[in-house]
Amino acid sequence: MARSDTLLIVADSERDADMLYATGFFSTDPFVYLRIDGQARVYLQDAELDRARRQVVGCEVGALSEHHPGCDDDRRPAHFAAVIRAVLKRTGRRRVTVPASFPAGMSRELRRLNLKVKVAKGAVFPAREIKTSAEVKKISAALTMAEVGLSEGIEALRRAQIGRDRSLHLLHSPLTSERLRGIIESAVAHAGGTAVRTFVSCGRQSGHPLERGSGPLKAGEPIILDVFPRSQKTGYHADLARTVVKGRASEAVRRLFDTVKTGQKLALGLLRDGVLAAGIHRAVADYFVREGFETGVRRGRFEGFFHPTGHGLGLELHEQPNLSESSRHIVRAGQVLAVEPGLYYPGVGGVRLEDVVLVEAGRCRNLTKFEKELEV
């Protein structure tokens, strides 16, 4: 969208990445952001004003109640719309551009007040895709939180005892996906992050890439650990996955692991400024096929390599570009990507390895320090 457009966002910055990017301010309650002639302004409830004046970056700060008294304690779309109309009236504006995620009810109220609402065709902050050095440091800090959690999880697996039925026990109690998830997420929290829906999937469950995992963990089977915390301080995300086996891995799992590890190395070697995102994915998929790992549907379910090679990372867990077969994106220097090839087969299980990297002019720099060991 053009810089000259009047940009409007109404959202809470705890969940809306654009609002957090625009203001640098965390709020669980929705507020108003308006950019008019390049000048950004935010309007919040009275209780937030003092904190906002200290913490909001690059914006003038005003009170919602100055323009509509009822909006301070009753934040219905109609009240927000009245505030927005009052502000725009003073500047002679009647048209706003909003993000694609803008609330439909709010749009309806604005149009009822004879304001024109235009939905932006692309990102309202295209600069979000290219990370500054400060943003890279924030993502790296979140990645450290993920590594702390993953380290605690793998250490718990190392200390676990193997029972007669290959089930794992820790401190004389069964070690389940749920219990190991709690260990990982507690460690992340102590490090300053919030981890939710962490993946701990074992055996057959690991053959489904989006399976969180449940029930007892067993020795000799692949266990996918995928941790994607958000920094409580900055709002930036990390994304880190490893696949491990407690005890001895089968030859089939070992071959899966080695192939995925080499496939990821191939992707990292191709990542640099100016390359086609789809080309990277195809190179990894073609390599897997050459190694004998076909992708397709068998008995009604997908197997092989059937998710993107990676995705952008930042204030949202999944950002542009997308490293997939259908992607039209071009990789650019300054993008931060999570690179996560994987192979999944019902009879064997799955293997996924994921690192976070920074794209540079002639290469990519791996921000991840965590080792890749199959057997623990």
XYZ file of C-alpha atoms in Angstrom:
376
model
C 0.000 0.000 0.000
C 1.094 3.600 -0.618
C 2.657 5.518 2.239
C 0.195 8.327 1.513
C -2.817 6.093 2.280
C -4.583 6.601 5.595
C -3.833 3.327 7.357
C -6.175 2.103 10.079
C -5.681 -0.840 12.439
C -8.011 -1.720 15.305
C -6.702 -4.678 17.285
C -4.926 -5.730 20.434
C -1.163 -5.971 20.018
C -0.893 -9.167 22.041
C -2.315 -11.131 19.100
C -1.989 -8.781 16.115
C 1.581 -8.720 14.784
C 1.018 -5.622 12.627
C -0.163 -3.614 15.637
C 2.797 -4.758 17.723
C 5.199 -3.965 14.876
C 3.686 -0.496 14.419
C 3.701 0.505 18.085
C 6.143 -1.707 20.011
C 3.470 -1.785 22.718
C 1.792 -4.819 24.294
C -1.896 -4.564 25.121
C -4.466 -7.304 25.587
C -7.261 -4.811 24.827
C -7.926 -3.481 21.315
C -6.944 0.085 20.483
C -6.788 2.339 17.423
C -3.778 3.005 15.189
C -4.060 5.639 12.472
C -1.324 6.732 10.096
C -2.234 9.962 8.314
C 0.223 11.680 5.951
C 2.996 9.515 7.401
C 2.230 10.554 10.998
C 1.166 7.667 13.269
C -1.225 8.096 16.169
C -2.691 5.643 18.666
C -5.811 6.022 20.777
C -6.211 3.908 23.911
C -8.318 3.626 27.041
C -7.467 6.013 29.896
C -5.891 3.300 32.069
C -3.253 2.586 29.403
C -2.202 6.182 28.691
C 0.704 6.566 31.121
C 2.235 3.237 30.159
C 1.673 3.905 26.464
C 3.372 7.292 26.622
C 6.455 5.568 28.035
C 6.489 2.554 25.751
C 4.838 3.321 22.398
C 7.455 3.862 19.692
C 7.076 6.361 16.847
C 3.466 7.353 17.494
C 1.537 10.165 19.126
C -0.612 8.876 22.000
C -4.168 9.981 22.735
C -7.201 8.850 24.719
C -10.231 7.174 23.165
C -12.424 8.990 25.708
C -11.454 12.382 24.276
C -13.380 11.549 21.118
C -16.127 9.266 22.456
C -16.585 8.992 26.254
C -18.332 5.604 26.117
C -15.421 3.925 24.348
C -13.241 3.801 27.437
C -15.312 1.150 29.226
C -17.415 -0.235 26.346
C -15.250 -1.018 23.339
C -17.917 -2.038 20.854
C -17.286 -1.532 17.108
C -19.771 1.360 17.007
C -17.837 3.258 19.684
C -14.479 2.686 17.982
C -16.020 3.804 14.691
C -17.203 7.042 16.325
C -13.670 7.774 17.550
C -12.207 7.067 14.121
C -14.752 9.298 12.383
C -14.066 12.146 14.832
C -10.315 11.959 14.263
C -10.646 11.727 10.485
C -13.131 14.613 10.368
C -10.532 16.944 11.901
C -8.041 15.986 9.177
C -10.501 16.114 6.297
C -10.249 12.385 5.550
C -13.120 10.061 4.667
C -11.227 7.031 3.363
C -9.080 4.473 5.219
C -7.010 1.475 4.141
C -7.149 -1.535 6.467
C -5.356 -4.912 6.688
C -7.014 -8.033 5.294
C -7.559 -9.194 8.894
C -9.599 -6.095 9.797
C -12.842 -6.954 11.680
C -15.904 -7.143 9.433
C -18.131 -5.637 12.120
C -15.848 -2.628 12.416
C -15.905 -2.140 8.638
C -19.690 -2.192 8.686
C -19.841 0.491 11.380
C -17.362 2.718 9.549
C -19.352 2.464 6.333
C -22.527 3.248 8.248
C -20.824 6.525 9.207
C -20.142 7.206 5.508
C -16.450 6.397 5.683
C -14.897 4.454 2.813
C -12.972 1.330 3.754
C -10.427 -0.162 1.366
C -8.731 -3.493 2.134
C -5.006 -3.487 1.383
C -4.034 -5.932 -1.355
C -0.762 -6.913 0.294
C 1.042 -6.441 3.576
C 0.420 -3.105 5.297
C 4.007 -3.186 6.595
C 6.096 -4.832 3.834
C 9.251 -3.996 5.791
C 8.309 -6.695 8.320
C 9.623 -9.322 5.913
C 13.205 -7.988 6.055
C 14.515 -8.107 9.596
C 16.731 -5.434 11.120
C 19.778 -6.407 13.163
C 17.768 -5.621 16.303
C 15.001 -7.983 15.180
C 17.510 -10.741 14.408
C 18.814 -10.412 17.984
C 15.272 -10.727 19.336
C 14.619 -13.849 17.271
C 17.978 -15.271 18.390
C 16.989 -14.646 22.014
C 13.718 -16.524 21.456
C 15.701 -19.311 19.794
C 17.834 -19.621 22.906
C 14.607 -20.147 24.877
C 13.636 -22.940 22.480
C 17.077 -24.521 22.859
C 16.795 -24.389 26.662
C 13.440 -26.183 26.529
C 14.632 -28.757 24.019
C 17.772 -29.409 26.060
C 15.686 -30.106 29.170
C 13.427 -32.426 27.198
C 16.288 -34.449 25.752
C 18.014 -34.612 29.141
C 14.813 -36.092 30.591
C 14.875 -38.733 27.846
C 18.520 -39.506 28.627
C 17.713 -40.014 32.318
C 14.622 -42.106 31.625
C 14.665 -45.823 32.369
C 13.464 -48.377 29.810
C 10.825 -50.815 31.009
C 10.194 -54.369 29.803
C 7.643 -53.237 27.220
C 10.053 -50.504 26.030
C 7.981 -47.830 27.787
C 9.964 -45.051 29.459
C 9.911 -44.121 33.128
C 11.366 -41.062 34.849
C 11.667 -40.959 38.639
C 9.564 -44.144 38.858
C 6.644 -42.662 36.907
C 5.692 -43.187 33.238
C 7.217 -40.652 30.861
C 4.458 -39.614 28.490
C 4.206 -37.074 25.696
C 2.191 -34.867 28.002
C 4.732 -35.054 30.821
C 7.714 -34.375 28.559
C 5.825 -31.482 26.972
C 5.383 -30.007 30.443
C 9.106 -30.335 31.167
C 9.981 -28.545 27.925
C 7.417 -25.771 28.286
C 8.326 -25.146 31.934
C 11.986 -24.707 30.962
C 10.996 -22.303 28.181
C 8.912 -20.282 30.653
C 11.829 -20.020 33.083
C 13.958 -18.739 30.180
C 11.443 -15.962 29.435
C 9.314 -17.513 26.710
C 5.832 -18.866 26.211
C 5.612 -22.270 24.521
C 2.192 -23.652 23.637
C 1.170 -26.818 21.817
C 4.729 -28.152 21.763
C 5.015 -31.350 19.713
C 6.181 -34.538 21.434
C 5.080 -37.321 19.085
C 6.440 -40.858 19.269
C 6.373 -43.889 17.007
C 3.337 -44.085 14.737
C 2.232 -40.634 15.896
C 5.457 -39.135 14.541
C 4.359 -40.257 11.078
C 1.806 -37.410 11.128
C 3.641 -34.060 10.851
C 0.942 -32.106 12.715
C 0.397 -34.642 15.501
C 1.184 -33.112 18.925
C 1.535 -36.521 20.528
C -0.071 -38.217 23.502
C 0.428 -41.207 25.752
C 3.494 -43.242 26.740
C 6.875 -42.680 25.107
C 8.821 -45.767 24.051
C 12.430 -46.683 23.470
C 13.613 -47.520 19.966
C 11.007 -45.323 18.257
C 11.431 -41.864 16.692
C 10.283 -38.994 18.896
C 9.728 -35.635 17.174
C 10.260 -32.664 19.490
C 9.091 -29.389 17.938
C 9.275 -26.267 20.118
C 8.076 -22.853 18.898
C 8.117 -20.357 21.764
C 7.340 -16.656 21.761
C 9.465 -14.245 23.776
C 7.374 -12.741 26.559
C 9.443 -9.555 26.360
C 9.540 -8.857 22.614
C 6.819 -10.974 20.976
C 9.251 -12.551 18.498
C 9.109 -16.287 17.794
C 11.530 -19.147 17.407
C 10.922 -22.555 15.831
C 13.139 -25.556 16.514
C 12.651 -29.280 15.898
C 14.738 -32.376 16.512
C 14.013 -36.083 16.167
C 15.554 -38.456 18.688
C 15.395 -42.108 19.669
C 15.839 -43.303 23.221
C 18.233 -46.246 22.980
C 19.016 -47.886 19.660
C 17.395 -46.685 16.433
C 16.380 -49.139 13.738
C 18.208 -49.067 10.419
C 15.038 -47.697 8.769
C 14.811 -44.767 11.198
C 18.546 -44.128 10.957
C 18.288 -43.912 7.168
C 15.346 -41.525 7.425
C 17.319 -39.346 9.824
C 20.454 -39.227 7.682
C 18.426 -38.420 4.558
C 16.497 -35.588 6.218
C 19.710 -34.209 7.717
C 21.368 -34.158 4.291
C 18.214 -32.689 2.720
C 18.250 -29.837 5.222
C 21.938 -29.236 4.540
C 21.098 -29.066 0.827
C 18.393 -26.454 1.470
C 20.702 -24.353 3.635
C 23.361 -24.444 0.930
C 20.897 -23.068 -1.637
C 19.415 -20.303 0.519
C 20.714 -16.900 -0.503
C 19.453 -13.576 -1.773
C 17.559 -13.768 -5.070
C 16.773 -17.507 -5.341
C 13.284 -18.853 -5.955
C 11.660 -20.268 -2.833
C 9.948 -23.018 -4.852
C 13.281 -24.063 -6.343
C 14.698 -24.791 -2.905
C 11.722 -26.961 -2.024
C 11.921 -28.856 -5.325
C 15.629 -29.500 -4.837
C 14.981 -31.106 -1.448
C 11.992 -33.107 -2.720
C 13.982 -34.347 -5.725
C 16.845 -35.395 -3.471
C 14.476 -37.418 -1.287
C 13.122 -39.204 -4.363
C 16.640 -40.013 -5.575
C 17.295 -41.577 -2.180
C 14.249 -43.798 -2.611
C 11.763 -41.827 -0.493
C 8.693 -41.269 -2.642
C 5.811 -38.979 -1.708
C 2.215 -39.937 -2.378
C -1.036 -41.297 -0.978
C -1.204 -44.850 0.300
C -4.286 -46.346 1.922
C -5.946 -42.945 2.079
C -3.150 -40.975 3.748
C -0.118 -39.010 2.649
C 3.372 -40.304 3.214
C 6.826 -39.038 2.336
C 7.587 -35.304 2.167
C 4.325 -33.381 1.988
C 4.796 -30.082 3.802
C 6.850 -26.972 2.910
C 10.620 -27.011 3.371
C 10.331 -23.893 5.492
C 8.723 -20.548 6.251
C 9.482 -17.030 7.363
C 9.682 -16.277 11.084
C 9.309 -13.132 13.181
C 6.453 -11.554 15.118
C 4.340 -14.377 13.697
C 5.281 -18.028 13.752
C 4.578 -18.386 10.036
C 5.486 -15.439 7.839
C 6.530 -14.940 4.234
C 8.270 -16.339 2.310
C 6.946 -19.877 2.161
C 9.383 -22.505 0.866
C 6.886 -24.718 -0.922
C 6.204 -26.216 -4.337
C 3.614 -23.564 -5.196
C 5.436 -20.572 -3.703
C 5.999 -17.540 -5.921
C 8.301 -15.836 -3.456
C 11.899 -14.840 -4.025
C 14.222 -15.220 -1.075
C 15.727 -11.912 0.063
C 18.682 -10.980 2.234
C 17.474 -10.067 5.711
C 14.707 -12.655 5.869
C 14.735 -15.064 8.793
C 13.520 -18.557 7.917
C 12.757 -21.782 9.724
C 14.018 -24.631 7.522
C 12.280 -27.922 8.389
C 12.306 -30.786 5.868
C 10.797 -34.052 7.034
C 9.902 -37.587 5.951
C 6.922 -39.526 7.312
C 5.914 -43.171 6.779
C 3.239 -45.066 8.749
C 5.276 -48.212 9.306
C 8.409 -46.425 10.475
C 7.354 -43.057 11.887
C 8.634 -39.632 11.027
C 11.784 -37.514 11.158
C 11.852 -33.710 11.109
C 14.819 -31.403 11.688
C 14.357 -27.640 11.926
C 16.834 -24.770 12.227
C 16.413 -20.988 12.111
C 18.606 -19.126 9.623
C 19.266 -15.566 8.459
C 19.483 -15.077 4.692
C 22.494 -13.090 3.557
C 23.716 -11.990 0.116
C 25.662 -15.093 -0.884
C 24.622 -17.602 1.755
C 22.526 -18.104 4.859
C 23.761 -17.980 8.438
C 22.446 -20.624 10.813
C 21.335 -18.989 14.055
C 20.715 -22.381 15.677
C 23.364 -23.846 17.963
C 21.583 -27.074 18.958
C 23.203 -30.338 17.893
C 21.537 -33.020 15.775
C 21.881 -36.384 17.522
C 19.559 -39.271 16.770
C 20.218 -41.594 19.718
C 20.022 -40.357 23.310
